[in-house]
PDB file of C-alpha atoms in Angstrom:
ATOM      1  CA  MET X   1     -67.123 -94.155 -79.700  1.00 74.00           C
ATOM      2  CA  THR X   2     -64.033 -96.126 -80.702  1.00 81.00           C
ATOM      3  CA  ALA X   3     -62.090 -95.577 -83.887  1.00 74.00           C
ATOM      4  CA  LEU X   4     -63.138 -99.030 -85.114  1.00 70.00           C
ATOM      5  CA  HIS X   5     -66.805 -98.200 -84.536  1.00 67.00           C
ATOM      6  CA  ARG X   6     -66.440 -94.886 -86.412  1.00 71.00           C
ATOM      7  CA  ALA X   7     -64.717 -96.695 -89.287  1.00 68.00           C
ATOM      8  CA  ARG X   8     -67.610 -99.180 -89.491  1.00 73.00           C
ATOM      9  CA  LEU X   9     -70.079 -96.307 -89.632  1.00 74.00           C
ATOM     10  CA  TRP X  10     -68.249 -94.444 -92.383  1.00 81.00           C
ATOM     11  CA  LYS X  11     -67.102 -97.373 -94.549  1.00 82.00           C
ATOM     12  CA  PRO X  12     -70.495 -97.873 -96.280  1.00 82.00           C
ATOM     13  CA  VAL X  13     -70.761 -94.125 -96.841  1.00 84.00           C
ATOM     14  CA  ALA X  14     -67.328 -94.003 -98.481  1.00 86.00           C
ATOM     15  CA  VAL X  15     -68.005 -97.099-100.598  1.00 85.00           C
ATOM     16  CA  ALA X  16     -71.406 -95.803-101.743  1.00 86.00           C
ATOM     17  CA  ALA X  17     -70.000 -92.367-102.575  1.00 88.00           C
ATOM     18  CA  LEU X  18     -67.092 -93.852-104.519  1.00 90.00           C
ATOM     19  CA  ALA X  19     -69.373 -96.239-106.392  1.00 90.00           C
ATOM     20  CA  ALA X  20     -71.759 -93.418-107.321  1.00 91.00           C
ATOM     21  CA  LEU X  21     -68.832 -91.260-108.474  1.00 91.00           C
ATOM     22  CA  LEU X  22     -67.383 -94.111-110.508  1.00 93.00           C
ATOM     23  CA  VAL X  23     -70.667 -94.791-112.316  1.00 93.00           C
ATOM     24  CA  ALA X  24     -71.199 -91.066-112.887  1.00 91.00           C
ATOM     25  CA  MET X  25     -67.656 -90.614-114.224  1.00 93.00           C
ATOM     26  CA  LEU X  26     -67.864 -93.636-116.519  1.00 94.00           C
ATOM     27  CA  GLY X  27     -71.239 -92.473-117.800  1.00 93.00           C
ATOM     28  CA  ALA X  28     -69.843 -88.988-118.389  1.00 89.00           C
ATOM     29  CA  LEU X  29     -66.871 -90.446-120.271  1.00 92.00           C
ATOM     30  CA  MET X  30     -69.300 -92.311-122.527  1.00 90.00           C
ATOM     31  CA  THR X  31     -71.379 -89.194-123.158  1.00 91.00           C
ATOM     32  CA  ASP X  32     -70.417 -87.290-126.287  1.00 88.00           C
ATOM     33  CA  LEU X  33     -72.547 -84.221-126.950  1.00 91.00           C
ATOM     34  CA  GLY X  34     -70.760 -83.446-130.187  1.00 94.00           C
ATOM     35  CA  PRO X  35     -72.125 -82.868-133.695  1.00 97.00           C
ATOM     36  CA  TRP X  36     -73.860 -86.240-133.954  1.00 96.00           C
ATOM     37  CA  TYR X  37     -75.935 -85.564-130.855  1.00 96.00           C
ATOM     38  CA  ARG X  38     -76.544 -81.902-131.706  1.00 96.00           C
ATOM     39  CA  ASN X  39     -77.951 -82.913-135.107  1.00 97.00           C
ATOM     40  CA  LEU X  40     -80.539 -85.317-133.680  1.00 97.00           C
ATOM     41  CA  ALA X  41     -84.153 -84.219-133.928  1.00 98.00           C
ATOM     42  CA  GLN X  42     -85.487 -84.036-130.356  1.00 97.00           C
ATOM     43  CA  PRO X  43     -89.032 -83.804-129.033  1.00 97.00           C
ATOM     44  CA  SER X  44     -90.100 -80.338-127.928  1.00 97.00           C
ATOM     45  CA  TRP X  45     -90.519 -81.480-124.303  1.00 97.00           C
ATOM     46  CA  LYS X  46     -86.904 -82.675-123.898  1.00 97.00           C
ATOM     47  CA  PRO X  47     -85.272 -81.013-120.895  1.00 96.00           C
ATOM     48  CA  PRO X  48     -82.352 -78.679-121.673  1.00 95.00           C
ATOM     49  CA  ASP X  49     -78.984 -80.455-121.788  1.00 92.00           C
ATOM     50  CA  ALA X  50     -77.806 -78.474-118.749  1.00 92.00           C
ATOM     51  CA  ALA X  51     -80.538 -80.087-116.626  1.00 96.00           C
ATOM     52  CA  PHE X  52     -79.215 -83.619-117.130  1.00 95.00           C
ATOM     53  CA  GLY X  53     -76.142 -83.118-114.936  1.00 93.00           C
ATOM     54  CA  LEU X  54     -78.251 -81.844-112.038  1.00 96.00           C
ATOM     55  CA  ILE X  55     -80.778 -84.643-112.486  1.00 96.00           C
ATOM     56  CA  TRP X  56     -78.120 -87.377-112.538  1.00 95.00           C
ATOM     57  CA  THR X  57     -76.218 -85.863-109.612  1.00 95.00           C
ATOM     58  CA  THR X  58     -79.402 -85.883-107.543  1.00 97.00           C
ATOM     59  CA  ILE X  59     -80.262 -89.438-108.574  1.00 97.00           C
ATOM     60  CA  PHE X  60     -76.777 -90.756-107.779  1.00 96.00           C
ATOM     61  CA  ALA X  61     -76.768 -89.000-104.403  1.00 96.00           C
ATOM     62  CA  LEU X  62     -80.166 -90.491-103.542  1.00 97.00           C
ATOM     63  CA  ALA X  63     -79.069 -93.944-104.721  1.00 97.00           C
ATOM     64  CA  ALA X  64     -75.881 -93.743-102.638  1.00 96.00           C
ATOM     65  CA  ALA X  65     -77.933 -92.740 -99.591  1.00 96.00           C
ATOM     66  CA  ALA X  66     -80.326 -95.631-100.268  1.00 97.00           C
ATOM     67  CA  GLY X  67     -77.360 -97.995-100.480  1.00 96.00           C
ATOM     68  CA  VAL X  68     -75.956 -96.816 -97.155  1.00 95.00           C
ATOM     69  CA  ILE X  69     -79.306 -97.105 -95.427  1.00 96.00           C
ATOM     70  CA  GLY X  70     -79.906-100.534 -96.948  1.00 96.00           C
ATOM     71  CA  TRP X  71     -76.431-101.713 -95.960  1.00 93.00           C
ATOM     72  CA  ARG X  72     -76.871-100.585 -92.373  1.00 93.00           C
ATOM     73  CA  ARG X  73     -80.372-102.045 -92.031  1.00 94.00           C
ATOM     74  CA  ALA X  74     -79.864-105.366 -93.834  1.00 94.00           C
ATOM     75  CA  ALA X  75     -80.234-108.166 -91.314  1.00 92.00           C
ATOM     76  CA  THR X  76     -77.847-110.610 -92.983  1.00 94.00           C
ATOM     77  CA  ARG X  77     -74.682-110.681 -95.006  1.00 92.00           C
ATOM     78  CA  ILE X  78     -76.592-112.406 -97.822  1.00 94.00           C
ATOM     79  CA  GLY X  79     -79.091-109.530 -97.839  1.00 91.00           C
ATOM     80  CA  ARG X  80     -76.275-107.000 -98.124  1.00 92.00           C
ATOM     81  CA  GLU X  81     -74.594-109.012-100.877  1.00 93.00           C
ATOM     82  CA  ARG X  82     -77.830-109.291-102.873  1.00 94.00           C
ATOM     83  CA  MET X  83     -78.297-105.541-102.590  1.00 93.00           C
ATOM     84  CA  LEU X  84     -74.684-104.891-103.682  1.00 93.00           C
ATOM     85  CA  VAL X  85     -75.085-107.186-106.700  1.00 95.00           C
ATOM     86  CA  LEU X  86     -78.205-105.281-107.739  1.00 97.00           C
ATOM     87  CA  PHE X  87     -76.473-101.913-107.327  1.00 97.00           C
ATOM     88  CA  ALA X  88     -73.494-103.199-109.358  1.00 96.00           C
ATOM     89  CA  LEU X  89     -75.794-104.519-112.097  1.00 98.00           C
ATOM     90  CA  ASN X  90     -77.628-101.211-112.154  1.00 98.00           C
ATOM     91  CA  GLY X  91     -74.360 -99.273-112.431  1.00 97.00           C
ATOM     92  CA  PHE X  92     -73.225-101.513-115.296  1.00 97.00           C
ATOM     93  CA  LEU X  93     -76.522-101.066-117.142  1.00 98.00           C
ATOM     94  CA  ASN X  94     -76.421 -97.315-116.570  1.00 97.00           C
ATOM     95  CA  VAL X  95     -72.968 -97.014-118.129  1.00 97.00           C
ATOM     96  CA  LEU X  96     -73.890 -99.449-120.924  1.00 97.00           C
ATOM     97  CA  TRP X  97     -76.865 -97.283-121.877  1.00 98.00           C
ATOM     98  CA  SER X  98     -74.585 -94.241-122.217  1.00 97.00           C
ATOM     99  CA  LEU X  99     -72.076 -96.256-124.243  1.00 97.00           C
ATOM    100  CA  LEU X 100     -74.745 -97.487-126.647  1.00 98.00           C
ATOM    101  CA  TYR X 101     -76.530 -94.159-127.051  1.00 97.00           C
ATOM    102  CA  PHE X 102     -73.750 -91.584-127.013  1.00 96.00           C
ATOM    103  CA  ARG X 103     -70.472 -93.329-127.836  1.00 96.00           C
ATOM    104  CA  LEU X 104     -71.736 -95.875-130.380  1.00 97.00           C
ATOM    105  CA  HIS X 105     -74.460 -93.524-131.676  1.00 97.00           C
ATOM    106  CA  ARG X 106     -77.074 -96.262-131.391  1.00 98.00           C
ATOM    107  CA  PRO X 107     -80.193 -94.954-129.670  1.00 98.00           C
ATOM    108  CA  ASP X 108     -82.000 -97.962-131.138  1.00 98.00           C
ATOM    109  CA  TRP X 109     -79.723-100.346-129.228  1.00 98.00           C
ATOM    110  CA  SER X 110     -79.997 -98.269-126.051  1.00 98.00           C
ATOM    111  CA  LEU X 111     -83.784 -98.457-126.417  1.00 98.00           C
ATOM    112  CA  ILE X 112     -83.507-102.265-126.332  1.00 98.00           C
ATOM    113  CA  GLU X 113     -81.287-102.009-123.232  1.00 98.00           C
ATOM    114  CA  VAL X 114     -83.374 -99.461-121.311  1.00 98.00           C
ATOM    115  CA  PRO X 115     -86.015-101.957-120.035  1.00 98.00           C
ATOM    116  CA  PHE X 116     -83.210-103.874-118.322  1.00 98.00           C
ATOM    117  CA  LEU X 117     -81.970-100.655-116.712  1.00 98.00           C
ATOM    118  CA  TRP X 118     -85.524 -99.821-115.623  1.00 98.00           C
ATOM    119  CA  LEU X 119     -86.025-103.319-114.193  1.00 98.00           C
ATOM    120  CA  SER X 120     -82.733-103.058-112.289  1.00 98.00           C
ATOM    121  CA  VAL X 121     -84.001 -99.902-110.569  1.00 98.00           C
ATOM    122  CA  LEU X 122     -87.352-101.551-109.865  1.00 98.00           C
ATOM    123  CA  ALA X 123     -85.528-104.568-108.387  1.00 98.00           C
ATOM    124  CA  LEU X 124     -83.631-102.236-106.044  1.00 98.00           C
ATOM    125  CA  VAL X 125     -86.881-100.565-104.990  1.00 98.00           C
ATOM    126  CA  ALA X 126     -88.390-103.998-104.288  1.00 97.00           C
ATOM    127  CA  VAL X 127     -85.350-105.462-102.483  1.00 97.00           C
ATOM    128  CA  LEU X 128     -84.853-102.364-100.336  1.00 97.00           C
ATOM    129  CA  ARG X 129     -88.513-102.025 -99.321  1.00 97.00           C
ATOM    130  CA  PRO X 130     -88.559-104.779 -96.661  1.00 96.00           C
ATOM    131  CA  ILE X 131     -85.118-103.696 -95.410  1.00 95.00           C
ATOM    132  CA  ALA X 132     -85.782 -99.960 -95.178  1.00 96.00           C
ATOM    133  CA  ARG X 133     -88.761 -98.167 -96.663  1.00 97.00           C
ATOM    134  CA  LEU X 134     -86.833 -94.902 -96.760  1.00 98.00           C
ATOM    135  CA  ALA X 135     -84.081 -96.495 -98.861  1.00 98.00           C
ATOM    136  CA  SER X 136     -86.701 -97.869-101.239  1.00 98.00           C
ATOM    137  CA  ALA X 137     -88.403 -94.475-101.479  1.00 98.00           C
ATOM    138  CA  LEU X 138     -85.079 -92.781-102.256  1.00 98.00           C
ATOM    139  CA  MET X 139     -84.861 -94.941-105.394  1.00 98.00           C
ATOM    140  CA  LEU X 140     -88.244 -93.818-106.753  1.00 98.00           C
ATOM    141  CA  PRO X 141     -86.961 -90.607-108.424  1.00 98.00           C
ATOM    142  CA  TYR X 142     -84.465 -92.801-110.295  1.00 98.00           C
ATOM    143  CA  LEU X 143     -87.297 -95.043-111.490  1.00 98.00           C
ATOM    144  CA  VAL X 144     -89.309 -92.018-112.606  1.00 98.00           C
ATOM    145  CA  TRP X 145     -86.304 -90.529-114.411  1.00 98.00           C
ATOM    146  CA  VAL X 146     -85.455 -93.761-116.244  1.00 98.00           C
ATOM    147  CA  THR X 147     -89.110 -93.918-117.327  1.00 98.00           C
ATOM    148  CA  ILE X 148     -88.892 -90.382-118.712  1.00 98.00           C
ATOM    149  CA  ALA X 149     -85.518 -91.135-120.321  1.00 97.00           C
ATOM    150  CA  ALA X 150     -86.979 -94.276-121.936  1.00 98.00           C
ATOM    151  CA  VAL X 151     -89.769 -92.237-123.530  1.00 98.00           C
ATOM    152  CA  LEU X 152     -87.214 -89.658-124.664  1.00 98.00           C
ATOM    153  CA  ASN X 153     -85.062 -92.476-126.085  1.00 98.00           C
ATOM    154  CA  TRP X 154     -88.136 -93.859-127.923  1.00 98.00           C
ATOM    155  CA  GLU X 155     -88.908 -90.421-129.381  1.00 98.00           C
ATOM    156  CA  THR X 156     -85.299 -89.977-130.512  1.00 97.00           C
ATOM    157  CA  VAL X 157     -85.425 -93.306-132.352  1.00 98.00           C
ATOM    158  CA  ARG X 158     -88.823 -92.476-133.841  1.00 98.00           C
ATOM    159  CA  LEU X 159     -87.695 -89.030-135.021  1.00 98.00           C
ATOM    160  CA  ASN X 160     -84.269 -90.052-136.335  1.00 98.00           C
ATOM    161  CA  GLY X 161     -84.184 -93.764-137.166  1.00 93.00           C
ATOM    162  CA  PRO X 162     -83.050 -95.956-138.656  1.00 95.00           C
ATOM    163  CA  PHE X 163     -79.539 -95.949-137.202  1.00 94.00           C
ATOM    164  CA  GLY X 164     -76.405 -97.789-138.236  1.00 84.00           C
TER     165      GLY X 164
END
C-alpha cells in the first residue's frame, strides 16, 4: 500500500473526527450548568447530568463513523458533497440549540429550533441509507436521543415558562 493510498484512507477519518470534536467543543462551550440551569424545575425522568457527556460522546463517535462510511461508499462527488452539507447543517443546528438553551437561557427558543435539528438527523439517516445501510443505522441513536431531548426540552418549558 502506497503512502498516497494510506493518506486517502485516513483523510476522511481525520476530517470526521475533527468535525465531531469541533461540534462537541463548541456545544460544550455553549453549555453553562450554572445557577440558572440548576434552578430549573426538571421532570423526574431526566437523566443525571453526568450521563449527558457519555451520551453525546457516543452519538458523535457514531456520527463520525457514519460520515466516514458514507464518504467511502458514496458513488459520486455530488453525493459526498450533499452528505457533507447535511452533516455541517446538523453540526450548526446542534451548536445553535446549546447556544439558545444554555447560553441565552431560552429553552422556549431551543424548543422552536429542535424540530430542525431532528429533521437534520432524519435527513442524514435518509441520505445515508441508499449509500450504506450501516452508516444510516449508526445515525439512529442520534435520532432517538434528539427525540428524547426534545421531550425533555418541552417539559422544561412547561415546568418553568415563560422565559425572557
